[in-house]
CSV table of N, CA, C and O in Angstrom, one decimal:
chain,number,residue,atom,x,y,z
A,1,UNK,N,12.4,22.5,9.9
A,1,UNK,CA,12.3,22.1,8.5
A,1,UNK,C,13.2,20.9,8.2
A,1,UNK,O,12.9,20.0,7.5
A,2,UNK,N,14.4,20.9,8.9
A,2,UNK,CA,15.3,19.8,8.7
A,2,UNK,C,14.8,18.5,9.2
A,2,UNK,O,14.9,17.4,8.6
A,3,UNK,N,14.1,18.5,10.3
A,3,UNK,CA,13.5,17.3,10.9
A,3,UNK,C,12.4,16.8,10.0
A,3,UNK,O,12.3,15.6,9.7
A,4,UNK,N,11.6,17.7,9.5
A,4,UNK,CA,10.5,17.2,8.5
A,4,UNK,C,11.1,16.6,7.3
A,4,UNK,O,10.6,15.6,6.8
A,5,UNK,N,12.1,17.2,6.7
A,5,UNK,CA,12.7,16.6,5.6
A,5,UNK,C,13.3,15.3,5.9
A,5,UNK,O,13.2,14.3,5.1
A,6,UNK,N,14.0,15.1,7.0
A,6,UNK,CA,14.5,13.8,7.4
A,6,UNK,C,13.5,12.8,7.6
A,6,UNK,O,13.6,11.6,7.1
A,7,UNK,N,12.3,13.1,8.2
A,7,UNK,CA,11.2,12.2,8.3
A,7,UNK,C,10.6,11.8,7.0
A,7,UNK,O,10.4,10.6,6.8
A,8,UNK,N,10.5,12.7,6.1
A,8,UNK,CA,10.0,12.4,4.8
A,8,UNK,C,10.9,11.4,4.1
A,8,UNK,O,10.4,10.5,3.4
A,9,UNK,N,12.2,11.6,4.1
A,9,UNK,CA,13.1,10.7,3.5
A,9,UNK,C,13.1,9.4,4.1
A,9,UNK,O,13.2,8.4,3.4
A,10,UNK,N,12.9,9.3,5.4
A,10,UNK,CA,12.8,8.0,6.1
A,10,UNK,C,11.5,7.2,5.7
A,10,UNK,O,11.5,6.0,5.4
A,11,UNK,N,10.4,8.0,5.6
A,11,UNK,CA,9.2,7.4,5.2
A,11,UNK,C,9.2,6.8,3.8
A,11,UNK,O,8.7,5.7,3.5
A,12,UNK,N,9.9,7.5,2.9
A,12,UNK,CA,10.1,7.0,1.5
A,12,UNK,C,10.8,5.6,1.5
A,12,UNK,O,10.7,4.9,0.5
A,13,UNK,N,11.5,5.3,2.5
A,13,UNK,CA,12.3,4.1,2.5
A,13,UNK,C,11.5,2.9,3.2
A,13,UNK,O,12.1,1.8,3.3
A,14,UNK,N,10.3,3.1,3.7
A,14,UNK,CA,9.6,2.1,4.3
A,14,UNK,C,9.4,0.9,3.4
A,14,UNK,O,9.1,1.0,2.2
A,15,UNK,N,9.6,-0.3,4.0
A,15,UNK,CA,9.4,-1.6,3.3
A,15,UNK,C,8.2,-2.3,3.7
A,15,UNK,O,7.7,-3.2,3.0
A,16,UNK,N,7.7,-2.1,4.9
A,16,UNK,CA,6.6,-2.8,5.5
A,16,UNK,C,5.6,-1.8,6.1
A,16,UNK,O,6.0,-0.9,6.9
A,17,UNK,N,4.3,-1.8,5.7
A,17,UNK,CA,3.3,-0.9,6.2
A,17,UNK,C,2.1,-1.8,6.6
A,17,UNK,O,1.6,-2.6,5.8
A,18,UNK,N,1.6,-1.6,7.8
A,18,UNK,CA,0.4,-2.3,8.2
A,18,UNK,C,-0.7,-1.2,8.6
A,18,UNK,O,-0.6,-0.5,9.6
A,19,UNK,N,-1.7,-1.1,7.7
A,19,UNK,CA,-2.8,-0.2,8.0
A,19,UNK,C,-4.1,-1.0,8.0
A,19,UNK,O,-5.2,-0.5,7.7
A,20,UNK,N,-4.0,-2.3,8.4
A,20,UNK,CA,-5.2,-3.1,8.5
A,20,UNK,C,-6.2,-2.6,9.6
A,20,UNK,O,-5.7,-2.0,10.6
A,21,UNK,N,-7.4,-2.9,9.4
A,21,UNK,CA,-8.5,-2.6,10.4
A,21,UNK,C,-8.5,-1.1,10.8
A,21,UNK,O,-8.6,-0.7,11.9
A,22,UNK,N,-8.5,-0.2,9.7
A,22,UNK,CA,-8.6,1.2,10.0
A,22,UNK,C,-9.7,1.9,9.2
A,22,UNK,O,-9.7,3.2,9.2
A,23,UNK,N,-10.6,1.2,8.6
A,23,UNK,CA,-11.8,1.8,7.9
A,23,UNK,C,-11.3,2.7,6.7
A,23,UNK,O,-12.0,3.6,6.4
A,24,UNK,N,-10.2,2.4,6.1
A,24,UNK,CA,-9.7,3.1,5.0
A,24,UNK,C,-10.6,2.9,3.7
A,24,UNK,O,-11.0,1.7,3.5
A,25,UNK,N,-10.9,3.9,3.0
A,25,UNK,CA,-11.6,3.7,1.7
A,25,UNK,C,-10.7,3.7,0.5
A,25,UNK,O,-11.1,3.3,-0.6
A,26,UNK,N,-9.6,4.3,0.6
A,26,UNK,CA,-8.6,4.4,-0.5
A,26,UNK,C,-7.2,4.4,0.0
A,26,UNK,O,-6.9,4.6,1.2
A,27,UNK,N,-6.3,4.1,-0.9
A,27,UNK,CA,-4.9,4.1,-0.6
A,27,UNK,C,-4.1,5.4,-1.1
A,27,UNK,O,-2.9,5.4,-1.2
A,28,UNK,N,-4.9,6.4,-1.5
A,28,UNK,CA,-4.3,7.6,-2.0
A,28,UNK,C,-3.3,8.1,-1.0
A,28,UNK,O,-3.5,8.1,0.2
A,29,UNK,N,-2.2,8.6,-1.5
A,29,UNK,CA,-1.1,9.1,-0.7
A,29,UNK,C,0.0,8.1,-0.4
A,29,UNK,O,1.1,8.4,0.1
A,30,UNK,N,-0.2,6.9,-0.9
A,30,UNK,CA,0.9,5.8,-0.7
A,30,UNK,C,1.9,5.8,-1.8
A,30,UNK,O,2.9,5.2,-1.8
A,31,UNK,N,1.6,6.6,-2.9
A,31,UNK,CA,2.5,6.6,-4.1
A,31,UNK,C,4.0,6.9,-3.8
A,31,UNK,O,4.8,6.2,-4.4
A,32,UNK,N,4.4,7.7,-2.8
A,32,UNK,CA,5.8,8.0,-2.6
A,32,UNK,C,6.5,6.8,-2.0
A,32,UNK,O,7.8,6.8,-1.9
A,33,UNK,N,5.8,5.8,-1.5
A,33,UNK,CA,6.5,4.6,-0.9
A,33,UNK,C,6.9,3.6,-1.9
A,33,UNK,O,6.5,2.4,-1.9
A,34,UNK,N,7.9,4.0,-2.7
A,34,UNK,CA,8.4,3.1,-3.8
A,34,UNK,C,9.2,1.9,-3.3
A,34,UNK,O,9.4,1.0,-4.1
A,35,UNK,N,9.7,1.9,-2.1
A,35,UNK,CA,10.5,0.8,-1.6
A,35,UNK,C,9.6,-0.3,-0.9
A,35,UNK,O,10.1,-1.3,-0.4
A,36,UNK,N,8.3,-0.1,-0.9
A,36,UNK,CA,7.4,-0.9,-0.2
A,36,UNK,C,7.4,-2.3,-0.7
A,36,UNK,O,7.3,-2.6,-1.9
A,37,UNK,N,7.6,-3.3,0.2
A,37,UNK,CA,7.6,-4.7,-0.2
A,37,UNK,C,6.3,-5.5,0.3
A,37,UNK,O,5.8,-6.4,-0.3
A,38,UNK,N,5.8,-5.1,1.5
A,38,UNK,CA,4.7,-5.7,2.1
A,38,UNK,C,3.7,-4.6,2.5
A,38,UNK,O,4.1,-3.7,3.2
A,39,UNK,N,2.5,-4.7,2.1
A,39,UNK,CA,1.4,-3.8,2.5
A,39,UNK,C,0.2,-4.6,3.0
A,39,UNK,O,-0.4,-5.4,2.3
A,40,UNK,N,0.0,-4.4,4.3
A,40,UNK,CA,-1.2,-5.0,4.9
A,40,UNK,C,-2.3,-4.0,5.1
A,40,UNK,O,-2.2,-3.1,5.9
A,41,UNK,N,-3.3,-4.1,4.2
A,41,UNK,CA,-4.4,-3.2,4.2
A,41,UNK,C,-5.7,-4.0,4.3
A,41,UNK,O,-6.8,-3.5,3.8
A,42,UNK,N,-5.7,-5.2,4.9
A,42,UNK,CA,-6.9,-6.0,5.0
A,42,UNK,C,-7.8,-5.5,6.0
A,42,UNK,O,-7.5,-4.7,6.9
A,43,UNK,N,-9.1,-5.9,5.8
A,43,UNK,CA,-10.2,-5.6,6.8
A,43,UNK,C,-10.4,-4.1,6.9
A,43,UNK,O,-10.4,-3.5,8.0
A,44,UNK,N,-10.4,-3.4,5.8
A,44,UNK,CA,-10.8,-1.9,5.8
A,44,UNK,C,-12.1,-1.9,5.0
A,44,UNK,O,-12.8,-2.9,4.9
A,45,UNK,N,-12.4,-0.8,4.4
A,45,UNK,CA,-13.5,-0.6,3.5
A,45,UNK,C,-13.1,-0.1,2.2
A,45,UNK,O,-13.7,0.7,1.5
A,46,UNK,N,-11.9,-0.6,1.7
A,46,UNK,CA,-11.3,-0.1,0.5
A,46,UNK,C,-12.2,-0.4,-0.7
A,46,UNK,O,-12.7,-1.5,-0.9
A,47,UNK,N,-12.4,0.7,-1.5
A,47,UNK,CA,-13.1,0.6,-2.7
A,47,UNK,C,-12.2,0.9,-3.9
A,47,UNK,O,-12.5,0.7,-5.0
A,48,UNK,N,-11.1,1.6,-3.6
A,48,UNK,CA,-10.2,2.0,-4.7
A,48,UNK,C,-8.7,1.8,-4.3
A,48,UNK,O,-8.3,2.3,-3.2
A,49,UNK,N,-8.0,1.1,-5.1
A,49,UNK,CA,-6.6,0.9,-4.9
A,49,UNK,C,-5.8,1.3,-6.1
A,49,UNK,O,-4.7,0.8,-6.4
A,50,UNK,N,-6.3,2.3,-6.8
A,50,UNK,CA,-5.6,2.7,-8.0
A,50,UNK,C,-4.3,3.3,-7.7
A,50,UNK,O,-3.4,3.4,-8.6
A,51,UNK,N,-4.0,3.7,-6.5
A,51,UNK,CA,-2.7,4.3,-6.1
A,51,UNK,C,-1.6,3.2,-6.3
A,51,UNK,O,-0.4,3.6,-6.5
A,52,UNK,N,-2.0,1.9,-6.3
A,52,UNK,CA,-1.0,0.9,-6.5
A,52,UNK,C,-0.7,0.6,-7.9
A,52,UNK,O,0.3,-0.1,-8.2
A,53,UNK,N,-1.5,1.1,-8.8
A,53,UNK,CA,-1.3,0.8,-10.2
A,53,UNK,C,-0.4,1.9,-10.9
A,53,UNK,O,-0.2,1.8,-12.1
A,54,UNK,N,0.1,2.8,-10.2
A,54,UNK,CA,0.9,3.9,-10.8
A,54,UNK,C,2.3,3.4,-11.3
A,54,UNK,O,3.0,4.1,-12.0
A,55,UNK,N,2.7,2.2,-10.9
A,55,UNK,CA,4.0,1.7,-11.3
A,55,UNK,C,5.1,2.0,-10.4
A,55,UNK,O,6.2,1.5,-10.6
A,56,UNK,N,4.9,2.7,-9.3
A,56,UNK,CA,5.9,3.1,-8.4
A,56,UNK,C,6.1,2.1,-7.3
A,56,UNK,O,7.0,2.2,-6.5
A,57,UNK,N,5.3,1.0,-7.3
A,57,UNK,CA,5.5,0.0,-6.3
A,57,UNK,C,6.0,-1.4,-6.9
A,57,UNK,O,5.4,-2.4,-6.7
A,58,UNK,N,7.1,-1.3,-7.6
A,58,UNK,CA,7.6,-2.5,-8.3
A,58,UNK,C,8.2,-3.5,-7.3
A,58,UNK,O,8.3,-4.7,-7.6
A,59,UNK,N,8.5,-3.1,-6.1
A,59,UNK,CA,9.1,-4.0,-5.1
A,59,UNK,C,8.0,-4.7,-4.3
A,59,UNK,O,8.3,-5.6,-3.5
A,60,UNK,N,6.8,-4.3,-4.4
A,60,UNK,CA,5.7,-4.9,-3.6
A,60,UNK,C,5.5,-6.4,-4.0
A,60,UNK,O,5.3,-6.7,-5.1
A,61,UNK,N,5.7,-7.2,-3.0
A,61,UNK,CA,5.6,-8.7,-3.2
A,61,UNK,C,4.4,-9.3,-2.5
A,61,UNK,O,3.9,-10.3,-2.8
A,62,UNK,N,4.0,-8.6,-1.4
A,62,UNK,CA,2.8,-9.1,-0.6
A,62,UNK,C,1.8,-8.0,-0.4
A,62,UNK,O,2.1,-6.9,0.0
A,63,UNK,N,0.6,-8.3,-0.8
A,63,UNK,CA,-0.5,-7.4,-0.6
A,63,UNK,C,-1.6,-8.1,0.2
A,63,UNK,O,-2.3,-9.0,-0.3
A,64,UNK,N,-1.8,-7.7,1.4
A,64,UNK,CA,-2.8,-8.3,2.3
A,64,UNK,C,-4.1,-7.4,2.1
A,64,UNK,O,-4.1,-6.3,2.6
A,65,UNK,N,-5.1,-7.9,1.4
A,65,UNK,CA,-6.2,-7.1,0.9
A,65,UNK,C,-7.5,-7.7,1.1
A,65,UNK,O,-8.6,-7.1,0.8
A,66,UNK,N,-7.6,-8.9,1.8
A,66,UNK,CA,-8.9,-9.5,2.0
A,66,UNK,C,-9.8,-8.6,3.0
A,66,UNK,O,-9.3,-7.8,3.7
A,67,UNK,N,-11.1,-8.9,2.9
A,67,UNK,CA,-12.0,-8.1,3.8
A,67,UNK,C,-12.2,-6.7,3.4
A,67,UNK,O,-12.4,-5.9,4.3
A,68,UNK,N,-12.2,-6.4,2.1
A,68,UNK,CA,-12.4,-5.1,1.6
A,68,UNK,C,-13.6,-5.2,0.6
A,68,UNK,O,-14.1,-6.2,0.3
A,69,UNK,N,-13.9,-4.0,0.0
A,69,UNK,CA,-15.0,-4.0,-1.0
A,69,UNK,C,-14.5,-3.7,-2.3
A,69,UNK,O,-14.9,-2.7,-3.0
A,70,UNK,N,-13.5,-4.5,-2.8
A,70,UNK,CA,-12.9,-4.2,-4.1
A,70,UNK,C,-13.5,-5.1,-5.2
A,70,UNK,O,-13.9,-6.2,-5.0
A,71,UNK,N,-13.5,-4.5,-6.4
A,71,UNK,CA,-13.8,-5.2,-7.6
A,71,UNK,C,-12.6,-6.0,-8.0
A,71,UNK,O,-11.5,-5.5,-8.0
A,72,UNK,N,-12.8,-7.2,-8.4
A,72,UNK,CA,-11.7,-8.1,-8.8
A,72,UNK,C,-10.9,-7.5,-9.9
A,72,UNK,O,-9.7,-7.8,-10.0
A,73,UNK,N,-11.4,-6.7,-10.8
A,73,UNK,CA,-10.7,-6.1,-11.9
A,73,UNK,C,-9.6,-5.1,-11.4
A,73,UNK,O,-8.7,-4.9,-12.1
A,74,UNK,N,-9.8,-4.6,-10.2
A,74,UNK,CA,-8.8,-3.7,-9.7
A,74,UNK,C,-7.5,-4.4,-9.3
A,74,UNK,O,-6.5,-3.7,-9.2
A,75,UNK,N,-7.6,-5.6,-8.9
A,75,UNK,CA,-6.4,-6.3,-8.4
A,75,UNK,C,-5.8,-7.3,-9.4
A,75,UNK,O,-4.8,-7.8,-9.3
A,76,UNK,N,-6.5,-7.5,-10.5
A,76,UNK,CA,-6.1,-8.6,-11.5
A,76,UNK,C,-4.8,-8.3,-12.2
A,76,UNK,O,-4.1,-9.2,-12.6
A,77,UNK,N,-4.4,-7.0,-12.3
A,77,UNK,CA,-3.2,-6.7,-13.0
A,77,UNK,C,-2.0,-6.5,-12.1
A,77,UNK,O,-0.9,-6.3,-12.6
A,78,UNK,N,-2.2,-6.6,-10.8
A,78,UNK,CA,-1.1,-6.5,-9.9
A,78,UNK,C,-0.3,-7.8,-9.8
A,78,UNK,O,-0.9,-8.9,-9.7
A,79,UNK,N,1.0,-7.7,-9.8
A,79,UNK,CA,1.9,-8.9,-9.8
A,79,UNK,C,2.4,-9.1,-8.4
A,79,UNK,O,3.6,-8.8,-8.2
A,80,UNK,N,1.6,-9.5,-7.5
A,80,UNK,CA,2.0,-9.7,-6.1
A,80,UNK,C,1.2,-10.9,-5.5
A,80,UNK,O,0.3,-11.4,-6.2
A,81,UNK,N,1.7,-11.4,-4.4
A,81,UNK,CA,1.0,-12.5,-3.7
A,81,UNK,C,-0.1,-11.9,-2.8
A,81,UNK,O,0.2,-10.9,-2.0
A,82,UNK,N,-1.3,-12.4,-3.0
A,82,UNK,CA,-2.4,-11.8,-2.2
A,82,UNK,C,-2.7,-12.7,-1.0
A,82,UNK,O,-2.6,-13.9,-1.0
A,83,UNK,N,-3.1,-12.0,0.1
A,83,UNK,CA,-3.4,-12.7,1.3
A,83,UNK,C,-4.7,-12.2,1.9
A,83,UNK,O,-5.1,-11.1,1.6
């Protein structure tokens, strides 16, 4: 249990995550990563990125999101640099 708790605490501190090219449809579950600065999720099959609009990703500065199936309205309110 101590090891699991330690891993959970480390994961919450992640600043860079690369999940590109993984056929992901959603980013659900990313909400606890509040320290995230760079998220590479390009070239998936993302249809939903509502997990990023929760307000918990204030440090996110780079969002690599090209090559997905997103509606432009889903990303228009995010204040990040898109790649």
